[in-house]
Coordinates of C-alpha atoms and ligand atoms in Angstrom, one line a residue:
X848 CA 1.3 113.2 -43.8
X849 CA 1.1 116.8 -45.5
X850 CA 3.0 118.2 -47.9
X851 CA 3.3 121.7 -49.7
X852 CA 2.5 122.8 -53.0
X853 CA 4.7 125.4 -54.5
X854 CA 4.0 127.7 -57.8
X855 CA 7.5 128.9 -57.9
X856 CA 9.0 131.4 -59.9
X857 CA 8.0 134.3 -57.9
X858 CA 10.1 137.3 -56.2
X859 CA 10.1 137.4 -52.7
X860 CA 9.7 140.7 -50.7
X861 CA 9.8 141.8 -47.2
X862 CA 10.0 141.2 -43.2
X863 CA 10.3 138.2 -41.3
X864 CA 10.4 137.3 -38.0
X865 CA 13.3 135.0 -36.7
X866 CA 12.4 132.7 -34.5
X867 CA 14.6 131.7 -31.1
X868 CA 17.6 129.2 -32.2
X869 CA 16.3 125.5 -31.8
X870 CA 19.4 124.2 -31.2
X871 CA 19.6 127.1 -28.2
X872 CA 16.3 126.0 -26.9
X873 CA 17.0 122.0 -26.5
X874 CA 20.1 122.4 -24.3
X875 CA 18.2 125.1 -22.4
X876 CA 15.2 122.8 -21.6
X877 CA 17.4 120.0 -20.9
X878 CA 18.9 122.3 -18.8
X879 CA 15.7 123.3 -16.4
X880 CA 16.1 120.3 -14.5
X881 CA 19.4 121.6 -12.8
X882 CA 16.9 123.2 -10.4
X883 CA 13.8 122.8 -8.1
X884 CA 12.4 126.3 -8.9
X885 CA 10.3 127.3 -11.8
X886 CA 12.2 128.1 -15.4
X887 CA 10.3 130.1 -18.0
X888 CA 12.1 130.1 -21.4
X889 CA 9.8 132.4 -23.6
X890 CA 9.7 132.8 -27.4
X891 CA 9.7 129.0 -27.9
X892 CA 9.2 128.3 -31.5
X893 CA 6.4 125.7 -32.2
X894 CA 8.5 123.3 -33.9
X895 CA 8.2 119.2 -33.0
X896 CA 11.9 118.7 -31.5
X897 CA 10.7 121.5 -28.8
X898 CA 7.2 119.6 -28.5
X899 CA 9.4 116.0 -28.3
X900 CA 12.1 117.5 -25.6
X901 CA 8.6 118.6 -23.5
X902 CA 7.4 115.4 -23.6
X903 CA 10.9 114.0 -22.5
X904 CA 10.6 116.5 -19.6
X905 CA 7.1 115.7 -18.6
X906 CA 7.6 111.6 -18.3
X907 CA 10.5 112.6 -15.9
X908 CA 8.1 114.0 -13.8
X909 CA 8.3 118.0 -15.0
X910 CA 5.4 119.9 -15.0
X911 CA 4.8 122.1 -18.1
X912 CA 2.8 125.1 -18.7
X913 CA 2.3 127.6 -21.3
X914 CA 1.2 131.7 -22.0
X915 CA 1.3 132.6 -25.3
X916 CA 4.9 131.9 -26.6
X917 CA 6.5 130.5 -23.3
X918 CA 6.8 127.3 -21.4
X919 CA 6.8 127.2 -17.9
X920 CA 8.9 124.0 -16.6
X921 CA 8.6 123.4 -12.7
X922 CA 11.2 120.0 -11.9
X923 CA 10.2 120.1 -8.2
X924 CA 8.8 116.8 -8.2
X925 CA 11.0 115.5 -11.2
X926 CA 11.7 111.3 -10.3
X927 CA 12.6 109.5 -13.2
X928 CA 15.9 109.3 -14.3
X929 CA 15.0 107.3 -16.9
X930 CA 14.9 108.7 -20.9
X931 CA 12.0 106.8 -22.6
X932 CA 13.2 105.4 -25.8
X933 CA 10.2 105.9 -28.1
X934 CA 11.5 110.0 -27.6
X935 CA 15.1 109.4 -27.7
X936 CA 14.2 107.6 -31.1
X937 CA 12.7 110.7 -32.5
X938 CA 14.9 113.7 -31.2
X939 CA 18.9 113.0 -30.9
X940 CA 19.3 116.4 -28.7
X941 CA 17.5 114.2 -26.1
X942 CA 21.6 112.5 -25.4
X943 CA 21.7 116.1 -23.4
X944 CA 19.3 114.8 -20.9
X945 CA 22.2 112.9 -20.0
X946 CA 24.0 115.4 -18.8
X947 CA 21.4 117.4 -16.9
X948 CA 19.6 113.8 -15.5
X949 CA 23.1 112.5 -14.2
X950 CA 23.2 115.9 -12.4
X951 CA 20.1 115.6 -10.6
X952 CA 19.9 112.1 -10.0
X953 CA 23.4 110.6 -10.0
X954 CA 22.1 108.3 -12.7
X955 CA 20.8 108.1 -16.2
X956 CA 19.5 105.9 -18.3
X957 CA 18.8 106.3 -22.3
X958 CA 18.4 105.0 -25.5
X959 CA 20.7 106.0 -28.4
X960 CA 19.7 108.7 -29.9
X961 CA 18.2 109.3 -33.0
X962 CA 17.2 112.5 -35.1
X963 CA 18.2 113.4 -38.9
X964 CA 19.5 110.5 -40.4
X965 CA 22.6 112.5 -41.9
X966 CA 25.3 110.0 -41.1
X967 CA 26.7 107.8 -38.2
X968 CA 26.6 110.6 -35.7
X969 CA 28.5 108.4 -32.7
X970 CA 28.6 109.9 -29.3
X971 CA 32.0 108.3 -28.1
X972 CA 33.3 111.6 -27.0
X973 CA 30.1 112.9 -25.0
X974 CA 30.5 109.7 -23.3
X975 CA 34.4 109.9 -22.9
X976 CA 33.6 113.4 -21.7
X977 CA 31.4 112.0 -18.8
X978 CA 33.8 109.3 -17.7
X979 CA 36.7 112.2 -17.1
X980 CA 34.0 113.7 -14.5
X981 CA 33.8 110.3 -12.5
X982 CA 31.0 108.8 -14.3
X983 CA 30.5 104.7 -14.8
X984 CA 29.0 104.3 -18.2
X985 CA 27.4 100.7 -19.3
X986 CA 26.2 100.2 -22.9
X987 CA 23.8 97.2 -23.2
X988 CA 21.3 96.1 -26.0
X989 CA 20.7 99.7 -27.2
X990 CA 20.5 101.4 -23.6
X991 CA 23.1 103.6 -22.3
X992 CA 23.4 103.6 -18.3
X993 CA 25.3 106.0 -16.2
X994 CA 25.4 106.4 -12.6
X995 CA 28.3 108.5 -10.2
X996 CA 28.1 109.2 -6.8
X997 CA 30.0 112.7 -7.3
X998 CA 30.8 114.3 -10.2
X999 CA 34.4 115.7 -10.1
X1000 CA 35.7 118.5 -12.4
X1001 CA 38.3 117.4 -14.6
X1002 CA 40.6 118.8 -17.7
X1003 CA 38.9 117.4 -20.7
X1004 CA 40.3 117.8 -24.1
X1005 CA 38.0 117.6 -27.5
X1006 CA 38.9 115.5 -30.0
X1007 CA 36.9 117.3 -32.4
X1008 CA 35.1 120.4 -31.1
X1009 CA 31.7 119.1 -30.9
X1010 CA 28.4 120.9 -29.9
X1011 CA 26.7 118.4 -28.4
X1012 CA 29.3 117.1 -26.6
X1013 CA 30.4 120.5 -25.0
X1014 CA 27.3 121.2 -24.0
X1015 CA 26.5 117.9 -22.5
X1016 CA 29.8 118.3 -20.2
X1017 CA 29.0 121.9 -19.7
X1018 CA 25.9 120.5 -18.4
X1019 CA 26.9 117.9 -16.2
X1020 CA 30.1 119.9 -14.6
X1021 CA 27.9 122.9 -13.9
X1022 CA 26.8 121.6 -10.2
X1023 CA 30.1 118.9 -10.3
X1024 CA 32.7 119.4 -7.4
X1025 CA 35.3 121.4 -8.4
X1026 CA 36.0 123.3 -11.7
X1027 CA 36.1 121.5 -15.3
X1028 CA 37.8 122.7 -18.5
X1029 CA 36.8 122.2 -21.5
X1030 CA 39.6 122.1 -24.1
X1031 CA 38.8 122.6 -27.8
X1032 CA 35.3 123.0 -27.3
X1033 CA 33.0 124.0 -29.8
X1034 CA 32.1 127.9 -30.2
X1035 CA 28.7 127.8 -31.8
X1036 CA 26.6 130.9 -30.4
X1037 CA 24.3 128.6 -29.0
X1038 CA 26.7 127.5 -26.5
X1039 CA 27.5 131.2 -25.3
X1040 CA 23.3 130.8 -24.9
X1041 CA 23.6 128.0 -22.4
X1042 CA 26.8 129.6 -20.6
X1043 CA 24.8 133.0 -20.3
X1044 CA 21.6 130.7 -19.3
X1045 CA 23.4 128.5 -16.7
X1046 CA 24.9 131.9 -15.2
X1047 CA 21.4 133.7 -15.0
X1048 CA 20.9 130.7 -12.7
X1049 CA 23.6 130.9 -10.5
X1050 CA 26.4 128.9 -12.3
X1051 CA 29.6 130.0 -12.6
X1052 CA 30.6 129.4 -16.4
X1053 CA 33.2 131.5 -18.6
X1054 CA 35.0 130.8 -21.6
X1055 CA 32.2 129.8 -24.2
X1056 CA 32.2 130.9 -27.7
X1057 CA 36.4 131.0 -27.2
X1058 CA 37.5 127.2 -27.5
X1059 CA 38.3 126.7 -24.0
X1060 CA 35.3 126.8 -21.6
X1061 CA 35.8 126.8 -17.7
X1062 CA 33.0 125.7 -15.4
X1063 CA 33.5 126.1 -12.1
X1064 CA 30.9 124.1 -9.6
X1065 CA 28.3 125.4 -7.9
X1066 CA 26.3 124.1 -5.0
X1067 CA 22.4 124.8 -6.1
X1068 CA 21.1 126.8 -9.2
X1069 CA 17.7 129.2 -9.1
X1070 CA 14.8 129.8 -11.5
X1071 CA 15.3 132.1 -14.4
X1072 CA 13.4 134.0 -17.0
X1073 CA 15.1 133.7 -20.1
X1074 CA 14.8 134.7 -24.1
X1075 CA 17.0 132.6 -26.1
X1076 CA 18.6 133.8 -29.1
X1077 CA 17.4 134.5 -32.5
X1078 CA 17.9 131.3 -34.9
X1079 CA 20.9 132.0 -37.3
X1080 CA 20.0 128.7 -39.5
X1081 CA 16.8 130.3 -40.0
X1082 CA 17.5 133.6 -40.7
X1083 CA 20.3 131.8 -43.3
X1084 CA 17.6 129.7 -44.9
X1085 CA 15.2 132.9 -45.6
X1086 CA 18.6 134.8 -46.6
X1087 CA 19.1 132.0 -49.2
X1088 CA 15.5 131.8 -50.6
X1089 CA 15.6 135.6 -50.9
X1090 CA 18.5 134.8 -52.8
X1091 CA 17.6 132.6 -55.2
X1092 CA 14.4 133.8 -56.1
X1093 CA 15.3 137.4 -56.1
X1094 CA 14.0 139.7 -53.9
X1095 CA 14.3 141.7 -51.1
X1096 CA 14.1 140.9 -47.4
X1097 CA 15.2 142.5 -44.1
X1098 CA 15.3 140.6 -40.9
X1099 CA 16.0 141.9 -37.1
X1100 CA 17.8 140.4 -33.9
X1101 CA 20.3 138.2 -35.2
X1102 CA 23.8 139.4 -35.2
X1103 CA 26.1 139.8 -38.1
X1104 CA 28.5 137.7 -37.1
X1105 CA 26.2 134.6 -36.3
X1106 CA 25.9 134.5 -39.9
X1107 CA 29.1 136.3 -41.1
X1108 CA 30.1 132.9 -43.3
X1109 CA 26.8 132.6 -45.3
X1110 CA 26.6 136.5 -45.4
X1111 CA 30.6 136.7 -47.1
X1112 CA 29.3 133.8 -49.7
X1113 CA 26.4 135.9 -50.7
X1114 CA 28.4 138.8 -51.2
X1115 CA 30.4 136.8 -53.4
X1116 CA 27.5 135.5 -55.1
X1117 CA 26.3 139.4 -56.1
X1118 CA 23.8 139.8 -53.3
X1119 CA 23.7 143.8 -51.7
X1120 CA 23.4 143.1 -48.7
X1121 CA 24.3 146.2 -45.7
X1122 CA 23.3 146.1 -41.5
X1123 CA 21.9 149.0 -39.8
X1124 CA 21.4 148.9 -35.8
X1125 CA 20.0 145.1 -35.0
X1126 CA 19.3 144.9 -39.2
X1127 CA 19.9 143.0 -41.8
X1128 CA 18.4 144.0 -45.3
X1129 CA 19.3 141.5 -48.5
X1130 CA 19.1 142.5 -52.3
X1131 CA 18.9 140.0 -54.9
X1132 CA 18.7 140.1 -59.1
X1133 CA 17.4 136.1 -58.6
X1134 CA 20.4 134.9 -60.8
X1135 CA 23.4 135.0 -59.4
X1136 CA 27.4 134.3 -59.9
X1137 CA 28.4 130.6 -58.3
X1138 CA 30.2 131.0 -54.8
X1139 CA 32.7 128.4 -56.3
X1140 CA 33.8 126.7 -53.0
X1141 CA 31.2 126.1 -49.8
X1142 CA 33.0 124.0 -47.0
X1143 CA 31.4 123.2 -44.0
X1144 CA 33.5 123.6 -41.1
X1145 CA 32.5 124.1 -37.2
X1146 CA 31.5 127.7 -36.3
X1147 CA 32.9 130.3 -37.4
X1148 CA 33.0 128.6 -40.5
X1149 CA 30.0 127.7 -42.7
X1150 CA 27.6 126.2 -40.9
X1151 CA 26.5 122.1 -42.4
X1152 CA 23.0 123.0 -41.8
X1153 CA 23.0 125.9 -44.7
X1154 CA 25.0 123.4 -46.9
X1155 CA 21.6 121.9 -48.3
X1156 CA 19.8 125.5 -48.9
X1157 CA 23.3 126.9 -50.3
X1158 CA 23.3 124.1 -52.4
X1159 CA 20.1 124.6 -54.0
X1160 CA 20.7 128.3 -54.6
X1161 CA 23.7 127.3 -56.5
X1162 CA 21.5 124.8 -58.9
X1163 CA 20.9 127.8 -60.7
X1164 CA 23.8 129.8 -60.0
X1165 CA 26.1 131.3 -62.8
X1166 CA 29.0 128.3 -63.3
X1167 CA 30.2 125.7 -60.8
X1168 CA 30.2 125.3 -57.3
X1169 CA 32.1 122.6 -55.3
X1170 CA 30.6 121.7 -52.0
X1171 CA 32.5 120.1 -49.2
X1172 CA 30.3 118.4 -46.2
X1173 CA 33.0 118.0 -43.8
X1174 CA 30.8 117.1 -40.6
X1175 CA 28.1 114.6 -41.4
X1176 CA 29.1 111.8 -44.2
X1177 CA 25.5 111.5 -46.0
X1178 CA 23.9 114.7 -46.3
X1179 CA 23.4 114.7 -49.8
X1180 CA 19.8 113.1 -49.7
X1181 CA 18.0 115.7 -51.1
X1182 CA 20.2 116.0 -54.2
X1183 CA 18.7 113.2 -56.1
X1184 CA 15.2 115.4 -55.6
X1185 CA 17.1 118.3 -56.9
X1186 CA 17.9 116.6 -59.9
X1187 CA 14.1 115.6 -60.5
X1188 CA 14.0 119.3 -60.7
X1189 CA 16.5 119.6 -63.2
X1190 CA 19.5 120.0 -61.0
X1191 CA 22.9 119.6 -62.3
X1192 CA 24.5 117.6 -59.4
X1193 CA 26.9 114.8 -58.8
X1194 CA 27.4 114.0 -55.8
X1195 CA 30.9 111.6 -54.7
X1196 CA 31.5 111.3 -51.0
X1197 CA 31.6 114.5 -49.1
X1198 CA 31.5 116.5 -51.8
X1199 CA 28.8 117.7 -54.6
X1200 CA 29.8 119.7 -57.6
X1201 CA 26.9 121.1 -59.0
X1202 CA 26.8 122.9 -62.2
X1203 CA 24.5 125.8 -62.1
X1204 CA 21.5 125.8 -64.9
X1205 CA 19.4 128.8 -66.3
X1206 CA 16.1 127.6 -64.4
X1207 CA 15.0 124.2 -62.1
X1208 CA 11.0 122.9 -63.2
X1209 CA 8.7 122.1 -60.9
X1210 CA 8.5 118.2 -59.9
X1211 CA 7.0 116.2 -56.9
X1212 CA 9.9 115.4 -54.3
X1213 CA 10.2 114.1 -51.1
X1214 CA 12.2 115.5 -47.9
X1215 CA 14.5 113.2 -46.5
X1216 CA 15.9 115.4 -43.4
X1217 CA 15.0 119.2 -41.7
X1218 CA 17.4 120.8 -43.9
X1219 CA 17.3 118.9 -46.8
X1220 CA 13.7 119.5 -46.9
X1221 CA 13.8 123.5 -46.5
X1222 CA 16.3 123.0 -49.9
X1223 CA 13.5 121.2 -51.4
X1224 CA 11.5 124.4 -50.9
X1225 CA 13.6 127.0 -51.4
X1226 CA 14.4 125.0 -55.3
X1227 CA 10.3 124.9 -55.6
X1228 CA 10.3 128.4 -54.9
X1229 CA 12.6 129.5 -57.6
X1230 CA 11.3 126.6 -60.1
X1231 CA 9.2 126.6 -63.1
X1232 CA 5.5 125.5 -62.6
X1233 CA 4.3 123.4 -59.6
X1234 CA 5.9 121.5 -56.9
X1235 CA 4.8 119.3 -54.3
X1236 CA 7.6 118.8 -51.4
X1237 CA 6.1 115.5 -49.2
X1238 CA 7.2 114.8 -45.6
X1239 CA 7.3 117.8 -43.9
X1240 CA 7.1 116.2 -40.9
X1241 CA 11.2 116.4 -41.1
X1242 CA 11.2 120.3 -42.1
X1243 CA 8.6 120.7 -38.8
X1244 CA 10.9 119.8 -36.7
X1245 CA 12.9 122.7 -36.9
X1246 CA 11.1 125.6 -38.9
X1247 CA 7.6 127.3 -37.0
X1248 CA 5.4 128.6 -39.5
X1249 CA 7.4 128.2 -42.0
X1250 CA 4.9 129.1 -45.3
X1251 CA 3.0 131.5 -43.3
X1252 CA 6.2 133.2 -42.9
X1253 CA 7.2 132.2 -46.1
X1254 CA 3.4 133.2 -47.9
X1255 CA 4.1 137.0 -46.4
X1256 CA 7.1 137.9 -48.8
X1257 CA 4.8 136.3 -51.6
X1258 CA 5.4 132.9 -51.7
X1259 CA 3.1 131.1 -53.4
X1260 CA 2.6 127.6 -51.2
X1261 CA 0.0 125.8 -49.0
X1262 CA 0.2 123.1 -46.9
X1263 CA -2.0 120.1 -47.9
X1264 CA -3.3 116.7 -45.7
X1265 CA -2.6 114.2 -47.7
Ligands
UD1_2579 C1 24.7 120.1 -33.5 C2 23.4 120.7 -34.0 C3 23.2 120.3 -35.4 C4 24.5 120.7 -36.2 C5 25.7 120.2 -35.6 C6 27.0 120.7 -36.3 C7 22.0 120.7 -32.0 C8 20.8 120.2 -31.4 N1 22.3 120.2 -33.2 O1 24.6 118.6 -33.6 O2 22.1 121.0 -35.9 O3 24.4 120.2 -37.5 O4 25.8 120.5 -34.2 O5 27.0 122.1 -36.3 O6 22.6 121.6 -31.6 N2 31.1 113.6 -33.4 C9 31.8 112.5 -33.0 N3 31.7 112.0 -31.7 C10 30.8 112.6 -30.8 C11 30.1 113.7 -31.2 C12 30.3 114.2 -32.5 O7 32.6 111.9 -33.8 O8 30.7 112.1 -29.7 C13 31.3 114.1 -34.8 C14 30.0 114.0 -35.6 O9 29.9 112.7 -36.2 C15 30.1 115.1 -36.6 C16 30.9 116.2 -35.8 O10 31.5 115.5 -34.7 O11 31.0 114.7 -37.6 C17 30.0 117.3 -35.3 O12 29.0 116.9 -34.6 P1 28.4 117.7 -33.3 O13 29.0 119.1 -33.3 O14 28.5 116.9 -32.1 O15 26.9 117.9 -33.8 P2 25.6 117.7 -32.9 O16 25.8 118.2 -31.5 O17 25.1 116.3 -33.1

């Protein structure tokens, strides 16, 4: 198990790279099994929910290769429909499989999902989603099992527009007979990713990133050669250590208005912060005003996985900031590390007020989830003295490289085998 040790209290300068969107890969790979010709998704980040969803794909029979920074996945002699459940245990964006598998095989079979432990996290309206296209669904001792001879389009209504369920249904109407519509759907950039993806392939999908998405069904679907897009959650947690540690950063490839919400709290917390061409430069004194109010709403609002790193930029923010977590009911872990830091927090339900204090001190913490633990980090960063952040199993799932990346704008922090 390794962990990092911070000496924090230093400004942090420079460039970064963005890596592509996690949560654009997954549904992509899950995606590659719509066809029987080669898919090459290149700039995969080297994170372990990638390396989990590869091993998903290989014990169904995929065969995976790799250049430099893509992966090659050839399905041609794919045969298992079957998710195993020591992988579905580890990564919860393995429920997409469902989708794609059902496709392929008129039948799935999976665990129930795991991933961050953030709070219940049901799947009822993937599931109801499937059964409008004509699938059977049986839940027994922990297995899900779904089987349909033909998938049908339908009219299916959201009742809350969720990501993974819109792209599991986008997923399994793609090659369904007839055309599907998606009412309500979620409008998270990563799904206009899988729409432009799927249509690269031959699908015929419109709509996404607008609330209703229409997927109209196509026979077969070819290899592609595809770049994902850049990974706003990343580019928001480098944003918000800049932030809070003072600093300067610019960044490239992600647009504006992928991150308009965190950028508009920013500004309000005093950051400079302009775009020029595919830019984004950030200027910050280190302390800064309190952004008062941060609630976490589906896209366009402000996304729930910045609400840990916002949170532990306003620690030592100027006054009070309320925080509302309106999506996932315990994702507050990392608070009680804050406050080993010297964190003014209290935490009741879904929402955290936190008073901001002049400086956090270093202290030994532990990461409890991906983006609880990249707030564990960025507090280390701006702290007094030495931290140690433990786990970082949870913070590799979703950030590549994350202290060399962070080490180049002067980070002080190494990773150490413990
Ligand atoms: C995706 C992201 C995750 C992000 C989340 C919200 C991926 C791989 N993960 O997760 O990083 O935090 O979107 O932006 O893309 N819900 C139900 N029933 C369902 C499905 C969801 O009630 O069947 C609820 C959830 O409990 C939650 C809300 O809907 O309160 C949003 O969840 P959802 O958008 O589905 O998140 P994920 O797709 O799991």
């Amino acid at each position: 198990m390794d962990k990092f040790m911070i000496e924090g209290g230093r400004k942090l300068c420079g460039k970064t790279e963005i890596q592509s969107a996690k949560n654009a890969v997954l549904p992509l790979l899950a995606a590659s099994v719509l066809t029987d010709e080669q898919v090459t998704i290149r700039d995969v980040p080297a994170i372990s929910d990638v390396e989990n969803m590869l091993h998903i794909l290989s014990e169904l029979g995929c065969k995976i290769s790799r250049t430099a920074d893509s992966v090659i996945i050839d399905s041609v002699n794919a045969v298992s429909h079957e998710i195993p459940a020591r992988l579905t245990k580890e990564l919860r964006s393995s429920v997409f499989m469902l989708g794609s598998v059902l496709t392929r095989f008129r039948r799935a079979r999976i665990s129930y999902p795991g991933g961050c432990d953030i709070g219940l996290r049901p799947i009822d309206l993937h599931l109801s989603g499937l059964k409008r296209l004509g699938v059977e669904i049986v839940e027994e001792n922990g297995y899900i099992s779904c089987s349909a001879d033909r998938l049908t389009g339908a009219d299916i209504l959201l009742d809350f527009p969720s990501v993974g369920a819109t792209e599991k249904i986008i997923l399994a109407a793609v090659k369904a007979e007839g055309t599907t519509v998606i009412r309500n759907a979620a409008k998270e950039p990563e799904i206009v990713d899988l729409q432009n993806f799927l249509n690269r392939m031959g699908g015929r999908v419109r709509g996404a990133g607008g609330g209703t998405v229409c997927i109209e069904g196509v026979k077969t679907l070819s290899g592609v050669e595809y770049t994902p897009i850049k990974d706003r959650i990343e580019a928001g947690t480098f944003l918000i250590a800049v932030a809070s540690c003072g600093g300067e950063l610019e960044m490239e490839g992600v647009p504006e208005e992928n991150i308009a919400a965190l950028l508009h709290k920013l500004r309000e917390n005093g950051c400079k912060i302009h775009r020029k061409d595919d830019k984004i430069f950030l200027e910050s004194s280190g302390r800064l005003r309190s952004a008062e109010l941060i609630e976490t709403m589906p896209f366009p609002g402000f996304p729930t996985d910045l609400q840990a790193q916002f949170s532990a930029l306003a620690c030592t923010s100027r006054g009070t900031t309320l925080v509302v977590e309106n999506l996932f009911e315990t994702r507050y872990k990392y608070a009680a590390e804050l406050r080993r830091m010297g964190a003014d927090i209290t935490v009741r339900g879904r929402n955290a007020l936190i008073r901001g204090v002049e400086r956090l001190h270093g202290a030994a913490v532990t990461a409890g989830d991906l983006r609880g633990g990249a707030a564990l980090v960025i507090a280390a960063l701006g702290a007094e003295g030495q931290s140690s952040v433990a786990d970082l199993s949870h913070i590799d799932r979703g950030y590549s490289e994350f202290e060399r990346k962070l080490k180049k704008l002067g980070a002080r922090i190494r990773r150490v085998r413990i």
